[in-house]
Amino acid sequence: NAGVTQTPKFRILKIGQSMTLQCAQDMNHNYMYWYRQDPGMGLKLIYYSVGAGITDKGEVPNGYNVSRSTTEDFPLRLELAAPSQTSVYFCASRRGENEKLFFGSGTQLSVL
Amino acid sequence: GEDVEQSLFLSVREGDSSVINCTYTDSSSTYLYWYKQEPGAGLQLLTYIFSNMDMKQDQRLTVLLNKKDKHLSLRIADTQTGDSAIYFCAERGTGRRALTFGSGTRLQVQP
Protein backbone atom coordinates (compact mmCIF):
# COMPACT_ATOMS: atom_id res chain seq x y z
CA ASN A 1 0.00 0.00 0.00
CA ALA A 2 1.23 3.48 -0.87
CA GLY A 3 -0.97 5.09 1.81
CA VAL A 4 -1.67 8.79 1.22
CA THR A 5 0.21 10.23 -1.75
CA GLN A 6 0.54 13.96 -2.34
CA THR A 7 1.93 15.66 -5.43
CA PRO A 8 3.84 17.82 -6.02
CA LYS A 9 6.22 17.96 -3.04
CA PHE A 10 7.29 21.52 -3.77
CA ARG A 11 5.88 24.31 -5.89
CA ILE A 12 6.49 28.00 -6.42
CA LEU A 13 3.63 30.06 -7.81
CA LYS A 14 3.35 33.66 -8.89
CA ILE A 15 0.56 35.78 -7.45
CA GLY A 16 -2.64 35.17 -9.37
CA GLN A 17 -1.67 31.79 -10.78
CA SER A 18 -3.78 28.70 -10.25
CA MET A 19 -2.84 25.17 -9.38
CA THR A 20 -4.21 21.90 -8.06
CA LEU A 21 -2.63 19.96 -5.24
CA GLN A 22 -3.24 16.28 -5.74
CA CYS A 23 -4.04 13.78 -3.01
CA ALA A 24 -4.75 10.10 -3.47
CA GLN A 25 -5.19 7.24 -1.02
CA ASP A 26 -5.36 3.53 -1.78
CA MET A 27 -6.79 2.39 1.55
CA ASN A 28 -10.46 2.76 0.61
CA HIS A 29 -10.88 5.44 3.26
CA ASN A 30 -14.12 7.37 3.40
CA TYR A 31 -12.86 10.45 5.21
CA MET A 32 -10.31 12.77 3.63
CA TYR A 33 -8.95 16.10 4.83
CA TRP A 34 -6.84 19.03 3.72
CA TYR A 35 -4.84 20.91 6.34
CA ARG A 36 -2.37 23.75 6.03
CA GLN A 37 0.54 24.26 8.38
CA ASP A 38 2.03 27.71 8.71
CA PRO A 39 5.47 28.13 10.36
CA GLY A 40 5.25 27.75 14.12
CA MET A 41 1.54 27.07 13.94
CA GLY A 42 -0.67 24.07 14.23
CA LEU A 43 -2.60 22.53 11.40
CA LYS A 44 -5.64 24.39 10.20
CA LEU A 45 -8.44 22.50 8.46
CA ILE A 46 -9.24 23.80 4.98
CA TYR A 47 -11.81 21.30 3.66
CA TYR A 48 -12.85 17.76 4.35
CA SER A 49 -14.94 15.02 2.80
CA VAL A 50 -16.81 12.13 4.36
CA GLY A 51 -17.27 10.27 1.11
CA ALA A 52 -17.39 10.57 -2.66
CA GLY A 53 -19.56 13.48 -3.74
CA ILE A 54 -19.60 15.11 -0.27
CA THR A 55 -17.36 17.98 0.81
CA ASP A 56 -17.51 20.47 3.67
CA LYS A 57 -15.66 23.62 4.64
CA GLY A 58 -13.20 23.61 7.47
CA GLU A 59 -11.76 26.48 9.46
CA VAL A 60 -9.93 28.31 6.62
CA PRO A 61 -11.63 27.52 3.27
CA ASN A 62 -11.37 30.94 1.60
CA GLY A 63 -9.31 30.89 -1.58
CA TYR A 64 -9.60 27.12 -2.02
CA ASN A 65 -11.92 24.62 -3.66
CA VAL A 66 -12.14 20.85 -3.50
CA SER A 67 -13.92 18.01 -5.23
CA ARG A 68 -14.40 14.35 -4.38
CA SER A 69 -15.54 12.53 -7.48
CA THR A 70 -13.97 9.24 -6.38
CA THR A 71 -13.19 7.61 -3.04
CA GLU A 72 -9.47 7.66 -3.83
CA ASP A 73 -8.86 11.26 -4.88
CA PHE A 74 -9.35 14.57 -3.11
CA PRO A 75 -7.69 17.42 -5.07
CA LEU A 76 -7.33 20.92 -3.62
CA ARG A 77 -7.61 23.82 -6.05
CA LEU A 78 -6.13 27.29 -5.61
CA GLU A 79 -7.69 29.64 -8.16
CA LEU A 80 -5.89 32.96 -7.64
CA ALA A 81 -2.81 32.32 -5.54
CA ALA A 82 -1.95 34.90 -2.90
CA PRO A 83 1.16 35.23 -0.68
CA SER A 84 -1.03 34.37 2.33
CA GLN A 85 -1.38 30.88 0.86
CA THR A 86 2.32 30.19 1.27
CA SER A 87 2.27 27.18 3.55
CA VAL A 88 2.79 23.44 3.81
CA TYR A 89 -0.31 21.52 2.81
CA PHE A 90 -1.13 18.13 4.23
CA CYS A 91 -3.71 15.68 3.02
CA ALA A 92 -4.99 13.03 5.42
CA SER A 93 -7.47 10.19 5.37
CA ARG A 94 -9.12 7.62 7.60
CA ARG A 95 -11.61 4.84 7.19
CA GLY A 96 -14.16 5.97 9.76
CA GLU A 97 -14.71 8.53 12.47
CA ASN A 98 -12.91 6.60 15.19
CA GLU A 99 -10.13 5.26 13.03
CA LYS A 100 -6.49 6.28 12.80
CA LEU A 101 -5.71 9.33 10.66
CA PHE A 102 -3.02 8.80 8.01
CA PHE A 103 -1.10 11.78 6.63
CA GLY A 104 0.63 12.38 3.34
CA SER A 105 4.16 13.80 3.33
CA GLY A 106 3.03 17.30 2.44
CA THR A 107 3.28 19.87 -0.34
CA GLN A 108 5.40 22.95 0.32
CA LEU A 109 3.89 25.87 -1.60
CA SER A 110 5.39 29.32 -1.97
CA VAL A 111 3.48 32.17 -3.59
CA LEU A 112 5.73 35.05 -4.64
CA GLY B 1 -14.37 27.64 18.80
CA GLU B 2 -12.19 24.83 20.00
CA ASP B 3 -8.60 25.63 20.91
CA VAL B 4 -5.57 23.52 21.71
CA GLU B 5 -2.43 25.08 23.17
CA GLN B 6 1.08 23.79 23.63
CA SER B 7 4.42 25.25 24.59
CA LEU B 8 6.65 25.77 21.56
CA PHE B 9 9.95 24.26 22.61
CA LEU B 10 11.47 21.70 24.98
CA SER B 11 15.11 20.72 25.31
CA VAL B 12 16.26 17.64 27.23
CA ARG B 13 19.40 15.57 27.55
CA GLU B 14 19.57 12.08 26.11
CA GLY B 15 18.42 9.54 28.68
CA ASP B 16 16.24 12.00 30.60
CA SER B 17 12.45 11.96 30.56
CA SER B 18 10.56 14.49 28.43
CA VAL B 19 7.16 15.83 29.36
CA ILE B 20 5.18 17.70 26.74
CA ASN B 21 2.04 19.48 27.91
CA CYS B 22 -1.17 20.46 26.16
CA THR B 23 -4.36 22.23 27.19
CA TYR B 24 -7.65 22.25 25.33
CA THR B 25 -10.92 24.08 25.68
CA ASP B 26 -13.56 21.74 24.27
CA SER B 27 -15.32 20.03 27.15
CA SER B 28 -16.88 17.55 24.72
CA SER B 29 -13.50 16.23 23.59
CA THR B 30 -13.85 12.50 23.18
CA TYR B 31 -10.48 11.52 21.76
CA LEU B 32 -7.12 13.12 22.43
CA TYR B 33 -4.08 12.36 20.33
CA TRP B 34 -0.35 12.81 20.16
CA TYR B 35 1.28 13.03 16.74
CA LYS B 36 4.97 13.17 15.86
CA GLN B 37 6.34 15.07 12.88
CA GLU B 38 9.89 14.52 11.72
CA PRO B 39 11.56 17.03 9.36
CA GLY B 40 10.08 17.01 5.87
CA ALA B 41 7.49 14.38 6.75
CA GLY B 42 3.81 14.19 7.51
CA LEU B 43 2.39 13.58 10.95
CA GLN B 44 2.39 10.11 12.43
CA LEU B 45 0.07 9.02 15.20
CA LEU B 46 2.02 8.14 18.33
CA THR B 47 -0.75 7.38 20.74
CA TYR B 48 -4.24 8.42 21.76
CA ILE B 49 -6.48 8.33 24.79
CA PHE B 50 -10.22 8.25 25.27
CA SER B 51 -11.71 10.93 27.48
CA ASN B 52 -12.92 8.34 30.01
CA MET B 53 -9.33 7.30 30.75
CA ASP B 54 -6.81 8.98 33.08
CA MET B 55 -3.67 7.33 31.83
CA LYS B 56 -2.38 5.22 29.01
CA GLN B 57 1.06 3.64 28.79
CA ASP B 58 2.66 2.33 25.62
CA GLN B 59 6.29 1.27 26.02
CA ARG B 60 8.28 4.49 26.62
CA LEU B 61 5.22 6.69 26.22
CA THR B 62 2.84 7.64 29.02
CA VAL B 63 -0.20 9.82 28.38
CA LEU B 64 -1.89 11.51 31.32
CA LEU B 65 -5.29 13.16 31.03
CA ASN B 66 -6.77 15.54 33.58
CA LYS B 67 -10.23 16.06 32.22
CA LYS B 68 -11.24 18.50 34.95
CA ASP B 69 -8.39 20.85 34.03
CA LYS B 70 -8.53 19.93 30.31
CA HIS B 71 -4.83 19.09 30.44
CA LEU B 72 -3.05 16.38 28.50
CA SER B 73 0.60 15.40 28.79
CA LEU B 74 2.96 13.07 26.98
CA ARG B 75 5.91 11.64 28.87
CA ILE B 76 8.72 10.03 26.94
CA ALA B 77 10.98 7.93 29.14
CA ASP B 78 14.69 7.52 28.36
CA THR B 79 14.53 10.13 25.59
CA GLN B 80 16.77 9.38 22.61
CA THR B 81 18.15 11.63 19.86
CA GLY B 82 15.74 9.91 17.48
CA ASP B 83 12.89 11.38 19.50
CA SER B 84 13.84 14.87 18.30
CA ALA B 85 10.80 16.07 16.36
CA ILE B 86 7.73 18.25 16.64
CA TYR B 87 4.95 16.78 18.76
CA PHE B 88 1.36 17.80 18.14
CA CYS B 89 -1.52 17.45 20.52
CA ALA B 90 -4.93 17.08 18.88
CA GLU B 91 -8.48 16.55 20.03
CA ARG B 92 -11.81 15.62 18.55
CA GLY B 93 -15.10 16.41 20.18
CA THR B 94 -18.37 14.59 20.01
CA GLY B 95 -20.03 15.01 16.64
CA ARG B 96 -17.06 16.67 15.01
CA ARG B 97 -15.48 14.98 12.05
CA ALA B 98 -12.08 16.65 12.08
CA LEU B 99 -9.32 17.00 14.61
CA THR B 100 -8.21 20.30 16.12
CA PHE B 101 -4.44 20.53 16.42
CA GLY B 102 -2.18 22.49 18.70
CA SER B 103 0.75 24.47 17.29
CA GLY B 104 3.25 21.73 18.13
CA THR B 105 6.13 21.42 20.59
CA ARG B 106 9.60 21.11 19.15
CA LEU B 107 11.56 18.58 21.23
CA GLN B 108 15.32 18.87 21.01
CA VAL B 109 17.33 16.02 22.51
CA GLN B 110 20.95 16.85 23.30
CA PRO B 111 23.51 14.05 23.41
PDB file of C-alpha atoms in Angstrom:
ATOM      1  CA  ASN A   1       0.000   0.000   0.000  1.00  0.00           C
ATOM      2  CA  ALA A   2       1.226   3.478  -0.868  1.00  0.00           C
ATOM      3  CA  GLY A   3      -0.966   5.094   1.806  1.00  0.00           C
ATOM      4  CA  VAL A   4      -1.670   8.792   1.222  1.00  0.00           C
ATOM      5  CA  THR A   5       0.213  10.234  -1.750  1.00  0.00           C
ATOM      6  CA  GLN A   6       0.545  13.957  -2.340  1.00  0.00           C
ATOM      7  CA  THR A   7       1.929  15.657  -5.426  1.00  0.00           C
ATOM      8  CA  PRO A   8       3.840  17.818  -6.018  1.00  0.00           C
ATOM      9  CA  LYS A   9       6.224  17.956  -3.036  1.00  0.00           C
ATOM     10  CA  PHE A  10       7.292  21.523  -3.773  1.00  0.00           C
ATOM     11  CA  ARG A  11       5.880  24.310  -5.893  1.00  0.00           C
ATOM     12  CA  ILE A  12       6.488  27.998  -6.417  1.00  0.00           C
ATOM     13  CA  LEU A  13       3.630  30.058  -7.810  1.00  0.00           C
ATOM     14  CA  LYS A  14       3.345  33.660  -8.888  1.00  0.00           C
ATOM     15  CA  ILE A  15       0.562  35.785  -7.450  1.00  0.00           C
ATOM     16  CA  GLY A  16      -2.642  35.175  -9.373  1.00  0.00           C
ATOM     17  CA  GLN A  17      -1.666  31.790 -10.783  1.00  0.00           C
ATOM     18  CA  SER A  18      -3.780  28.701 -10.253  1.00  0.00           C
ATOM     19  CA  MET A  19      -2.844  25.174  -9.378  1.00  0.00           C
ATOM     20  CA  THR A  20      -4.211  21.903  -8.063  1.00  0.00           C
ATOM     21  CA  LEU A  21      -2.630  19.962  -5.244  1.00  0.00           C
ATOM     22  CA  GLN A  22      -3.237  16.280  -5.735  1.00  0.00           C
ATOM     23  CA  CYS A  23      -4.037  13.780  -3.008  1.00  0.00           C
ATOM     24  CA  ALA A  24      -4.754  10.097  -3.474  1.00  0.00           C
ATOM     25  CA  GLN A  25      -5.187   7.245  -1.018  1.00  0.00           C
ATOM     26  CA  ASP A  26      -5.362   3.531  -1.779  1.00  0.00           C
ATOM     27  CA  MET A  27      -6.793   2.386   1.549  1.00  0.00           C
ATOM     28  CA  ASN A  28     -10.460   2.763   0.607  1.00  0.00           C
ATOM     29  CA  HIS A  29     -10.882   5.442   3.256  1.00  0.00           C
ATOM     30  CA  ASN A  30     -14.120   7.374   3.400  1.00  0.00           C
ATOM     31  CA  TYR A  31     -12.856  10.449   5.207  1.00  0.00           C
ATOM     32  CA  MET A  32     -10.314  12.772   3.626  1.00  0.00           C
ATOM     33  CA  TYR A  33      -8.951  16.105   4.833  1.00  0.00           C
ATOM     34  CA  TRP A  34      -6.842  19.025   3.716  1.00  0.00           C
ATOM     35  CA  TYR A  35      -4.837  20.911   6.339  1.00  0.00           C
ATOM     36  CA  ARG A  36      -2.369  23.755   6.029  1.00  0.00           C
ATOM     37  CA  GLN A  37       0.536  24.258   8.378  1.00  0.00           C
ATOM     38  CA  ASP A  38       2.030  27.715   8.711  1.00  0.00           C
ATOM     39  CA  PRO A  39       5.466  28.132  10.361  1.00  0.00           C
ATOM     40  CA  GLY A  40       5.250  27.748  14.119  1.00  0.00           C
ATOM     41  CA  MET A  41       1.545  27.072  13.936  1.00  0.00           C
ATOM     42  CA  GLY A  42      -0.666  24.070  14.232  1.00  0.00           C
ATOM     43  CA  LEU A  43      -2.596  22.529  11.396  1.00  0.00           C
ATOM     44  CA  LYS A  44      -5.645  24.394  10.198  1.00  0.00           C
ATOM     45  CA  LEU A  45      -8.440  22.503   8.464  1.00  0.00           C
ATOM     46  CA  ILE A  46      -9.237  23.801   4.977  1.00  0.00           C
ATOM     47  CA  TYR A  47     -11.808  21.299   3.663  1.00  0.00           C
ATOM     48  CA  TYR A  48     -12.848  17.760   4.354  1.00  0.00           C
ATOM     49  CA  SER A  49     -14.939  15.024   2.801  1.00  0.00           C
ATOM     50  CA  VAL A  50     -16.814  12.132   4.363  1.00  0.00           C
ATOM     51  CA  GLY A  51     -17.273  10.267   1.109  1.00  0.00           C
ATOM     52  CA  ALA A  52     -17.393  10.574  -2.656  1.00  0.00           C
ATOM     53  CA  GLY A  53     -19.561  13.477  -3.736  1.00  0.00           C
ATOM     54  CA  ILE A  54     -19.600  15.110  -0.270  1.00  0.00           C
ATOM     55  CA  THR A  55     -17.361  17.983   0.810  1.00  0.00           C
ATOM     56  CA  ASP A  56     -17.512  20.467   3.670  1.00  0.00           C
ATOM     57  CA  LYS A  57     -15.655  23.623   4.639  1.00  0.00           C
ATOM     58  CA  GLY A  58     -13.205  23.614   7.471  1.00  0.00           C
ATOM     59  CA  GLU A  59     -11.760  26.476   9.465  1.00  0.00           C
ATOM     60  CA  VAL A  60      -9.933  28.307   6.621  1.00  0.00           C
ATOM     61  CA  PRO A  61     -11.632  27.519   3.274  1.00  0.00           C
ATOM     62  CA  ASN A  62     -11.374  30.939   1.602  1.00  0.00           C
ATOM     63  CA  GLY A  63      -9.305  30.894  -1.580  1.00  0.00           C
ATOM     64  CA  TYR A  64      -9.604  27.117  -2.017  1.00  0.00           C
ATOM     65  CA  ASN A  65     -11.923  24.624  -3.658  1.00  0.00           C
ATOM     66  CA  VAL A  66     -12.141  20.854  -3.495  1.00  0.00           C
ATOM     67  CA  SER A  67     -13.925  18.015  -5.229  1.00  0.00           C
ATOM     68  CA  ARG A  68     -14.396  14.353  -4.377  1.00  0.00           C
ATOM     69  CA  SER A  69     -15.543  12.532  -7.480  1.00  0.00           C
ATOM     70  CA  THR A  70     -13.967   9.236  -6.383  1.00  0.00           C
ATOM     71  CA  THR A  71     -13.185   7.608  -3.042  1.00  0.00           C
ATOM     72  CA  GLU A  72      -9.471   7.655  -3.832  1.00  0.00           C
ATOM     73  CA  ASP A  73      -8.860  11.259  -4.881  1.00  0.00           C
ATOM     74  CA  PHE A  74      -9.350  14.575  -3.111  1.00  0.00           C
ATOM     75  CA  PRO A  75      -7.690  17.417  -5.065  1.00  0.00           C
ATOM     76  CA  LEU A  76      -7.334  20.917  -3.616  1.00  0.00           C
ATOM     77  CA  ARG A  77      -7.612  23.824  -6.051  1.00  0.00           C
ATOM     78  CA  LEU A  78      -6.132  27.295  -5.613  1.00  0.00           C
ATOM     79  CA  GLU A  79      -7.694  29.639  -8.159  1.00  0.00           C
ATOM     80  CA  LEU A  80      -5.894  32.955  -7.637  1.00  0.00           C
ATOM     81  CA  ALA A  81      -2.807  32.319  -5.543  1.00  0.00           C
ATOM     82  CA  ALA A  82      -1.950  34.901  -2.900  1.00  0.00           C
ATOM     83  CA  PRO A  83       1.157  35.234  -0.683  1.00  0.00           C
ATOM     84  CA  SER A  84      -1.027  34.368   2.331  1.00  0.00           C
ATOM     85  CA  GLN A  85      -1.377  30.881   0.855  1.00  0.00           C
ATOM     86  CA  THR A  86       2.324  30.187   1.265  1.00  0.00           C
ATOM     87  CA  SER A  87       2.275  27.177   3.546  1.00  0.00           C
ATOM     88  CA  VAL A  88       2.791  23.441   3.813  1.00  0.00           C
ATOM     89  CA  TYR A  89      -0.314  21.523   2.813  1.00  0.00           C
ATOM     90  CA  PHE A  90      -1.134  18.129   4.233  1.00  0.00           C
ATOM     91  CA  CYS A  91      -3.713  15.681   3.022  1.00  0.00           C
ATOM     92  CA  ALA A  92      -4.988  13.033   5.424  1.00  0.00           C
ATOM     93  CA  SER A  93      -7.469  10.191   5.367  1.00  0.00           C
ATOM     94  CA  ARG A  94      -9.121   7.624   7.598  1.00  0.00           C
ATOM     95  CA  ARG A  95     -11.613   4.842   7.192  1.00  0.00           C
ATOM     96  CA  GLY A  96     -14.162   5.971   9.757  1.00  0.00           C
ATOM     97  CA  GLU A  97     -14.706   8.528  12.470  1.00  0.00           C
ATOM     98  CA  ASN A  98     -12.915   6.597  15.193  1.00  0.00           C
ATOM     99  CA  GLU A  99     -10.132   5.263  13.032  1.00  0.00           C
ATOM    100  CA  LYS A 100      -6.491   6.285  12.803  1.00  0.00           C
ATOM    101  CA  LEU A 101      -5.708   9.328  10.655  1.00  0.00           C
ATOM    102  CA  PHE A 102      -3.016   8.799   8.006  1.00  0.00           C
ATOM    103  CA  PHE A 103      -1.100  11.778   6.629  1.00  0.00           C
ATOM    104  CA  GLY A 104       0.634  12.382   3.338  1.00  0.00           C
ATOM    105  CA  SER A 105       4.164  13.800   3.335  1.00  0.00           C
ATOM    106  CA  GLY A 106       3.027  17.303   2.443  1.00  0.00           C
ATOM    107  CA  THR A 107       3.281  19.866  -0.344  1.00  0.00           C
ATOM    108  CA  GLN A 108       5.399  22.945   0.318  1.00  0.00           C
ATOM    109  CA  LEU A 109       3.893  25.867  -1.603  1.00  0.00           C
ATOM    110  CA  SER A 110       5.394  29.322  -1.968  1.00  0.00           C
ATOM    111  CA  VAL A 111       3.483  32.174  -3.586  1.00  0.00           C
ATOM    112  CA  LEU A 112       5.727  35.046  -4.637  1.00  0.00           C
TER     113      LEU A 112
ATOM    114  CA  GLY B   1     -14.368  27.640  18.795  1.00  0.00           C
ATOM    115  CA  GLU B   2     -12.186  24.826  20.001  1.00  0.00           C
ATOM    116  CA  ASP B   3      -8.601  25.634  20.914  1.00  0.00           C
ATOM    117  CA  VAL B   4      -5.566  23.523  21.706  1.00  0.00           C
ATOM    118  CA  GLU B   5      -2.433  25.080  23.173  1.00  0.00           C
ATOM    119  CA  GLN B   6       1.084  23.789  23.633  1.00  0.00           C
ATOM    120  CA  SER B   7       4.422  25.254  24.587  1.00  0.00           C
ATOM    121  CA  LEU B   8       6.646  25.769  21.556  1.00  0.00           C
ATOM    122  CA  PHE B   9       9.951  24.264  22.610  1.00  0.00           C
ATOM    123  CA  LEU B  10      11.473  21.704  24.977  1.00  0.00           C
ATOM    124  CA  SER B  11      15.109  20.720  25.311  1.00  0.00           C
ATOM    125  CA  VAL B  12      16.261  17.644  27.232  1.00  0.00           C
ATOM    126  CA  ARG B  13      19.400  15.565  27.548  1.00  0.00           C
ATOM    127  CA  GLU B  14      19.568  12.081  26.107  1.00  0.00           C
ATOM    128  CA  GLY B  15      18.418   9.536  28.680  1.00  0.00           C
ATOM    129  CA  ASP B  16      16.245  12.001  30.605  1.00  0.00           C
ATOM    130  CA  SER B  17      12.447  11.962  30.563  1.00  0.00           C
ATOM    131  CA  SER B  18      10.561  14.489  28.434  1.00  0.00           C
ATOM    132  CA  VAL B  19       7.160  15.831  29.358  1.00  0.00           C
ATOM    133  CA  ILE B  20       5.175  17.700  26.735  1.00  0.00           C
ATOM    134  CA  ASN B  21       2.038  19.476  27.907  1.00  0.00           C
ATOM    135  CA  CYS B  22      -1.169  20.465  26.162  1.00  0.00           C
ATOM    136  CA  THR B  23      -4.356  22.229  27.193  1.00  0.00           C
ATOM    137  CA  TYR B  24      -7.651  22.251  25.332  1.00  0.00           C
ATOM    138  CA  THR B  25     -10.919  24.078  25.681  1.00  0.00           C
ATOM    139  CA  ASP B  26     -13.557  21.743  24.267  1.00  0.00           C
ATOM    140  CA  SER B  27     -15.319  20.029  27.152  1.00  0.00           C
ATOM    141  CA  SER B  28     -16.884  17.549  24.719  1.00  0.00           C
ATOM    142  CA  SER B  29     -13.500  16.229  23.591  1.00  0.00           C
ATOM    143  CA  THR B  30     -13.849  12.501  23.176  1.00  0.00           C
ATOM    144  CA  TYR B  31     -10.481  11.521  21.759  1.00  0.00           C
ATOM    145  CA  LEU B  32      -7.121  13.123  22.430  1.00  0.00           C
ATOM    146  CA  TYR B  33      -4.082  12.363  20.328  1.00  0.00           C
ATOM    147  CA  TRP B  34      -0.346  12.814  20.160  1.00  0.00           C
ATOM    148  CA  TYR B  35       1.275  13.027  16.742  1.00  0.00           C
ATOM    149  CA  LYS B  36       4.969  13.166  15.862  1.00  0.00           C
ATOM    150  CA  GLN B  37       6.336  15.074  12.881  1.00  0.00           C
ATOM    151  CA  GLU B  38       9.893  14.523  11.717  1.00  0.00           C
ATOM    152  CA  PRO B  39      11.560  17.028   9.362  1.00  0.00           C
ATOM    153  CA  GLY B  40      10.075  17.005   5.875  1.00  0.00           C
ATOM    154  CA  ALA B  41       7.490  14.375   6.752  1.00  0.00           C
ATOM    155  CA  GLY B  42       3.814  14.185   7.512  1.00  0.00           C
ATOM    156  CA  LEU B  43       2.387  13.580  10.952  1.00  0.00           C
ATOM    157  CA  GLN B  44       2.393  10.111  12.434  1.00  0.00           C
ATOM    158  CA  LEU B  45       0.075   9.021  15.202  1.00  0.00           C
ATOM    159  CA  LEU B  46       2.024   8.138  18.334  1.00  0.00           C
ATOM    160  CA  THR B  47      -0.754   7.375  20.744  1.00  0.00           C
ATOM    161  CA  TYR B  48      -4.241   8.419  21.758  1.00  0.00           C
ATOM    162  CA  ILE B  49      -6.480   8.325  24.790  1.00  0.00           C
ATOM    163  CA  PHE B  50     -10.221   8.250  25.266  1.00  0.00           C
ATOM    164  CA  SER B  51     -11.706  10.928  27.481  1.00  0.00           C
ATOM    165  CA  ASN B  52     -12.921   8.342  30.008  1.00  0.00           C
ATOM    166  CA  MET B  53      -9.329   7.305  30.750  1.00  0.00           C
ATOM    167  CA  ASP B  54      -6.814   8.981  33.077  1.00  0.00           C
ATOM    168  CA  MET B  55      -3.673   7.326  31.830  1.00  0.00           C
ATOM    169  CA  LYS B  56      -2.377   5.218  29.009  1.00  0.00           C
ATOM    170  CA  GLN B  57       1.056   3.636  28.788  1.00  0.00           C
ATOM    171  CA  ASP B  58       2.659   2.334  25.622  1.00  0.00           C
ATOM    172  CA  GLN B  59       6.294   1.271  26.020  1.00  0.00           C
ATOM    173  CA  ARG B  60       8.280   4.488  26.620  1.00  0.00           C
ATOM    174  CA  LEU B  61       5.220   6.688  26.217  1.00  0.00           C
ATOM    175  CA  THR B  62       2.842   7.643  29.017  1.00  0.00           C
ATOM    176  CA  VAL B  63      -0.197   9.817  28.380  1.00  0.00           C
ATOM    177  CA  LEU B  64      -1.890  11.514  31.324  1.00  0.00           C
ATOM    178  CA  LEU B  65      -5.290  13.162  31.026  1.00  0.00           C
ATOM    179  CA  ASN B  66      -6.774  15.539  33.581  1.00  0.00           C
ATOM    180  CA  LYS B  67     -10.230  16.058  32.217  1.00  0.00           C
ATOM    181  CA  LYS B  68     -11.244  18.498  34.950  1.00  0.00           C
ATOM    182  CA  ASP B  69      -8.391  20.846  34.031  1.00  0.00           C
ATOM    183  CA  LYS B  70      -8.526  19.932  30.315  1.00  0.00           C
ATOM    184  CA  HIS B  71      -4.834  19.090  30.443  1.00  0.00           C
ATOM    185  CA  LEU B  72      -3.046  16.379  28.496  1.00  0.00           C
ATOM    186  CA  SER B  73       0.596  15.395  28.788  1.00  0.00           C
ATOM    187  CA  LEU B  74       2.960  13.071  26.983  1.00  0.00           C
ATOM    188  CA  ARG B  75       5.907  11.639  28.872  1.00  0.00           C
ATOM    189  CA  ILE B  76       8.720  10.027  26.938  1.00  0.00           C
ATOM    190  CA  ALA B  77      10.979   7.927  29.137  1.00  0.00           C
ATOM    191  CA  ASP B  78      14.687   7.524  28.363  1.00  0.00           C
ATOM    192  CA  THR B  79      14.532  10.128  25.587  1.00  0.00           C
ATOM    193  CA  GLN B  80      16.766   9.382  22.606  1.00  0.00           C
ATOM    194  CA  THR B  81      18.152  11.625  19.864  1.00  0.00           C
ATOM    195  CA  GLY B  82      15.742   9.914  17.477  1.00  0.00           C
ATOM    196  CA  ASP B  83      12.892  11.378  19.495  1.00  0.00           C
ATOM    197  CA  SER B  84      13.838  14.871  18.303  1.00  0.00           C
ATOM    198  CA  ALA B  85      10.804  16.073  16.356  1.00  0.00           C
ATOM    199  CA  ILE B  86       7.727  18.250  16.644  1.00  0.00           C
ATOM    200  CA  TYR B  87       4.950  16.782  18.764  1.00  0.00           C
ATOM    201  CA  PHE B  88       1.355  17.802  18.139  1.00  0.00           C
ATOM    202  CA  CYS B  89      -1.518  17.447  20.518  1.00  0.00           C
ATOM    203  CA  ALA B  90      -4.930  17.077  18.878  1.00  0.00           C
ATOM    204  CA  GLU B  91      -8.480  16.554  20.034  1.00  0.00           C
ATOM    205  CA  ARG B  92     -11.807  15.617  18.550  1.00  0.00           C
ATOM    206  CA  GLY B  93     -15.104  16.415  20.176  1.00  0.00           C
ATOM    207  CA  THR B  94     -18.371  14.585  20.012  1.00  0.00           C
ATOM    208  CA  GLY B  95     -20.027  15.008  16.641  1.00  0.00           C
ATOM    209  CA  ARG B  96     -17.057  16.670  15.012  1.00  0.00           C
ATOM    210  CA  ARG B  97     -15.477  14.984  12.048  1.00  0.00           C
ATOM    211  CA  ALA B  98     -12.082  16.646  12.080  1.00  0.00           C
ATOM    212  CA  LEU B  99      -9.321  17.002  14.608  1.00  0.00           C
ATOM    213  CA  THR B 100      -8.213  20.299  16.116  1.00  0.00           C
ATOM    214  CA  PHE B 101      -4.438  20.528  16.421  1.00  0.00           C
ATOM    215  CA  GLY B 102      -2.176  22.493  18.696  1.00  0.00           C
ATOM    216  CA  SER B 103       0.748  24.467  17.292  1.00  0.00           C
ATOM    217  CA  GLY B 104       3.247  21.729  18.129  1.00  0.00           C
ATOM    218  CA  THR B 105       6.126  21.421  20.593  1.00  0.00           C
ATOM    219  CA  ARG B 106       9.600  21.106  19.154  1.00  0.00           C
ATOM    220  CA  LEU B 107      11.556  18.576  21.229  1.00  0.00           C
ATOM    221  CA  GLN B 108      15.316  18.866  21.011  1.00  0.00           C
ATOM    222  CA  VAL B 109      17.331  16.020  22.508  1.00  0.00           C
ATOM    223  CA  GLN B 110      20.945  16.850  23.305  1.00  0.00           C
ATOM    224  CA  PRO B 111      23.512  14.051  23.414  1.00  0.00           C
TER     225      PRO B 111
END
